[in-house]
Amino acid sequence: AIFVDVGEFGAHGCWQGDCRSSDKFAAADPGACARACAAIDECTHWSYGEQEGAMKCFLRKSEGGREEARGWQSGSRECGPPPVPDAVAALVASELQALWACERGRSPECPDL
C-alpha cells in the first residue's frame, strides 16, 4: 500500500478518515480510480470495488498480494482511460448539486463565491 494525499481525488472513504494520508478513497467509477493511480508517481496498480457499503479505489505500489474477488476490478497504472477533457470536467462540475446554492451569488449557503 502507499499512503499519499488523495484529497484531490476523493474527500471521503479514506483510511481512518484522513484523505491527506491514505491508500484508498470513495470513487464514482473504476475510471476515476485508474486516473488517480496514473496521476500519483508512487502508484503502479489500482483496485476498485465495494468496501463497507461504498465503492472505493485502492492504490498500490506493486501487484503483490493481488487475488481475484467477485465484483472487483484492477489494473496497472497504464490500464485506464484517457484524462477527462477540461470542458467535460467543467460541465460535470456545473451540474453538482453542492454548487446550486451559488447560482445567485454570495449568500450564507455560498460564502466563498
mmCIF file of C-alpha atoms in Angstrom, residues 2-97:
data_model
loop_
_atom_site.group_PDB
_atom_site.id
_atom_site.type_symbol
_atom_site.label_atom_id
_atom_site.label_comp_id
_atom_site.label_asym_id
_atom_site.label_seq_id
_atom_site.Cartn_x
_atom_site.Cartn_y
_atom_site.Cartn_z
ATOM 1 C CA ILE A 2 1.002 3.594 -0.494
ATOM 2 C CA PHE A 3 -0.110 6.426 1.750
ATOM 3 C CA VAL A 4 -0.394 9.687 -0.153
ATOM 4 C CA ASP A 5 -2.641 12.747 -0.255
ATOM 5 C CA VAL A 6 -5.722 11.573 -2.192
ATOM 6 C CA GLY A 7 -7.764 14.671 -1.343
ATOM 7 C CA GLU A 8 -7.663 15.759 -4.986
ATOM 8 C CA PHE A 9 -9.475 12.553 -5.954
ATOM 9 C CA GLY A 10 -11.793 11.869 -3.023
ATOM 10 C CA ALA A 11 -12.995 13.568 0.105
ATOM 11 C CA HIS A 12 -14.343 10.573 1.993
ATOM 12 C CA GLY A 13 -13.856 6.840 2.392
ATOM 13 C CA CYS A 14 -10.179 7.297 3.197
ATOM 14 C CA TRP A 15 -8.010 5.371 5.662
ATOM 15 C CA GLN A 16 -9.066 6.372 9.183
ATOM 16 C CA GLY A 17 -10.951 9.338 7.681
ATOM 17 C CA ASP A 18 -7.733 11.105 6.639
ATOM 18 C CA CYS A 19 -7.571 11.736 2.890
ATOM 19 C CA ARG A 20 -4.219 13.535 3.288
ATOM 20 C CA SER A 21 -2.538 10.196 4.036
ATOM 21 C CA SER A 22 -4.451 7.270 2.601
ATOM 22 C CA ASP A 23 -4.209 4.355 0.209
ATOM 23 C CA LYS A 24 -7.959 4.424 -0.552
ATOM 24 C CA PHE A 25 -10.881 6.752 -1.182
ATOM 25 C CA ALA A 26 -14.502 6.571 -2.313
ATOM 26 C CA ALA A 27 -14.671 6.794 -6.114
ATOM 27 C CA ALA A 28 -17.539 7.070 -8.580
ATOM 28 C CA ASP A 29 -16.192 4.504 -11.038
ATOM 29 C CA PRO A 30 -13.116 2.435 -11.947
ATOM 30 C CA GLY A 31 -12.032 5.076 -14.475
ATOM 31 C CA ALA A 32 -11.646 7.636 -11.680
ATOM 32 C CA CYS A 33 -9.563 5.107 -9.774
ATOM 33 C CA ALA A 34 -7.314 4.372 -12.763
ATOM 34 C CA ARG A 35 -6.845 8.094 -13.455
ATOM 35 C CA ALA A 36 -5.883 8.706 -9.813
ATOM 36 C CA CYS A 37 -3.261 5.959 -9.967
ATOM 37 C CA ALA A 38 -1.840 7.372 -13.198
ATOM 38 C CA ALA A 39 -1.552 10.812 -11.570
ATOM 39 C CA ILE A 40 0.326 9.594 -8.465
ATOM 40 C CA ASP A 41 4.000 8.777 -9.038
ATOM 41 C CA GLU A 42 4.178 6.101 -6.329
ATOM 42 C CA CYS A 43 1.145 4.198 -7.680
ATOM 43 C CA THR A 44 1.740 1.262 -10.007
ATOM 44 C CA HIS A 45 -1.562 -0.634 -9.558
ATOM 45 C CA TRP A 46 -5.161 0.088 -8.542
ATOM 46 C CA SER A 47 -8.223 -1.881 -7.440
ATOM 47 C CA TYR A 48 -11.859 -0.783 -7.363
ATOM 48 C CA GLY A 49 -14.729 -2.424 -5.531
ATOM 49 C CA GLU A 50 -17.137 -2.303 -2.619
ATOM 50 C CA GLN A 51 -15.933 -1.966 0.969
ATOM 51 C CA GLU A 52 -18.216 -1.147 3.888
ATOM 52 C CA GLY A 53 -21.117 -0.287 1.578
ATOM 53 C CA ALA A 54 -19.187 2.190 -0.583
ATOM 54 C CA MET A 55 -17.354 1.846 -3.881
ATOM 55 C CA LYS A 56 -13.685 2.520 -3.185
ATOM 56 C CA CYS A 57 -10.406 2.897 -5.008
ATOM 57 C CA PHE A 58 -7.287 1.279 -3.555
ATOM 58 C CA LEU A 59 -3.843 2.433 -4.682
ATOM 59 C CA ARG A 60 -0.804 0.138 -4.586
ATOM 60 C CA LYS A 61 2.916 0.292 -5.314
ATOM 61 C CA SER A 62 3.060 -3.270 -6.659
ATOM 62 C CA GLU A 63 0.791 -6.114 -7.676
ATOM 63 C CA GLY A 64 1.945 -8.214 -4.701
ATOM 64 C CA GLY A 65 -0.868 -9.844 -2.737
ATOM 65 C CA ARG A 66 -3.322 -9.499 -5.600
ATOM 66 C CA GLU A 67 -6.141 -12.041 -5.721
ATOM 67 C CA GLU A 68 -9.445 -12.439 -7.552
ATOM 68 C CA ALA A 69 -12.600 -11.203 -5.873
ATOM 69 C CA ARG A 70 -16.124 -11.054 -7.260
ATOM 70 C CA GLY A 71 -17.218 -7.535 -8.200
ATOM 71 C CA TRP A 72 -13.725 -6.009 -8.084
ATOM 72 C CA GLN A 73 -11.696 -4.543 -10.955
ATOM 73 C CA SER A 74 -7.993 -3.803 -11.000
ATOM 74 C CA GLY A 75 -5.174 -2.882 -13.306
ATOM 75 C CA SER A 76 -1.773 -1.296 -13.697
ATOM 76 C CA ARG A 77 -1.314 2.467 -13.901
ATOM 77 C CA GLU A 78 -1.164 2.129 -17.698
ATOM 78 C CA CYS A 79 -4.554 0.399 -17.747
ATOM 79 C CA GLY A 80 -7.001 3.273 -17.657
ATOM 80 C CA PRO A 81 -8.991 5.710 -19.731
ATOM 81 C CA PRO A 82 -7.503 8.938 -21.098
ATOM 82 C CA PRO A 83 -7.727 12.110 -18.997
ATOM 83 C CA VAL A 84 -11.109 13.840 -18.861
ATOM 84 C CA PRO A 85 -11.140 16.904 -21.148
ATOM 85 C CA ASP A 86 -11.410 20.231 -19.293
ATOM 86 C CA ALA A 87 -14.741 21.028 -20.973
ATOM 87 C CA VAL A 88 -16.292 17.771 -19.737
ATOM 88 C CA ALA A 89 -14.972 18.350 -16.210
ATOM 89 C CA ALA A 90 -16.433 21.880 -16.232
ATOM 90 C CA LEU A 91 -19.808 20.586 -17.418
ATOM 91 C CA VAL A 92 -19.924 17.942 -14.705
ATOM 92 C CA ALA A 93 -18.884 20.481 -12.058
ATOM 93 C CA SER A 94 -21.597 22.883 -13.214
ATOM 94 C CA GLU A 95 -24.212 20.224 -12.518
ATOM 95 C CA LEU A 96 -23.059 19.429 -8.966
ATOM 96 C CA GLN A 97 -25.925 19.883 -6.548
#
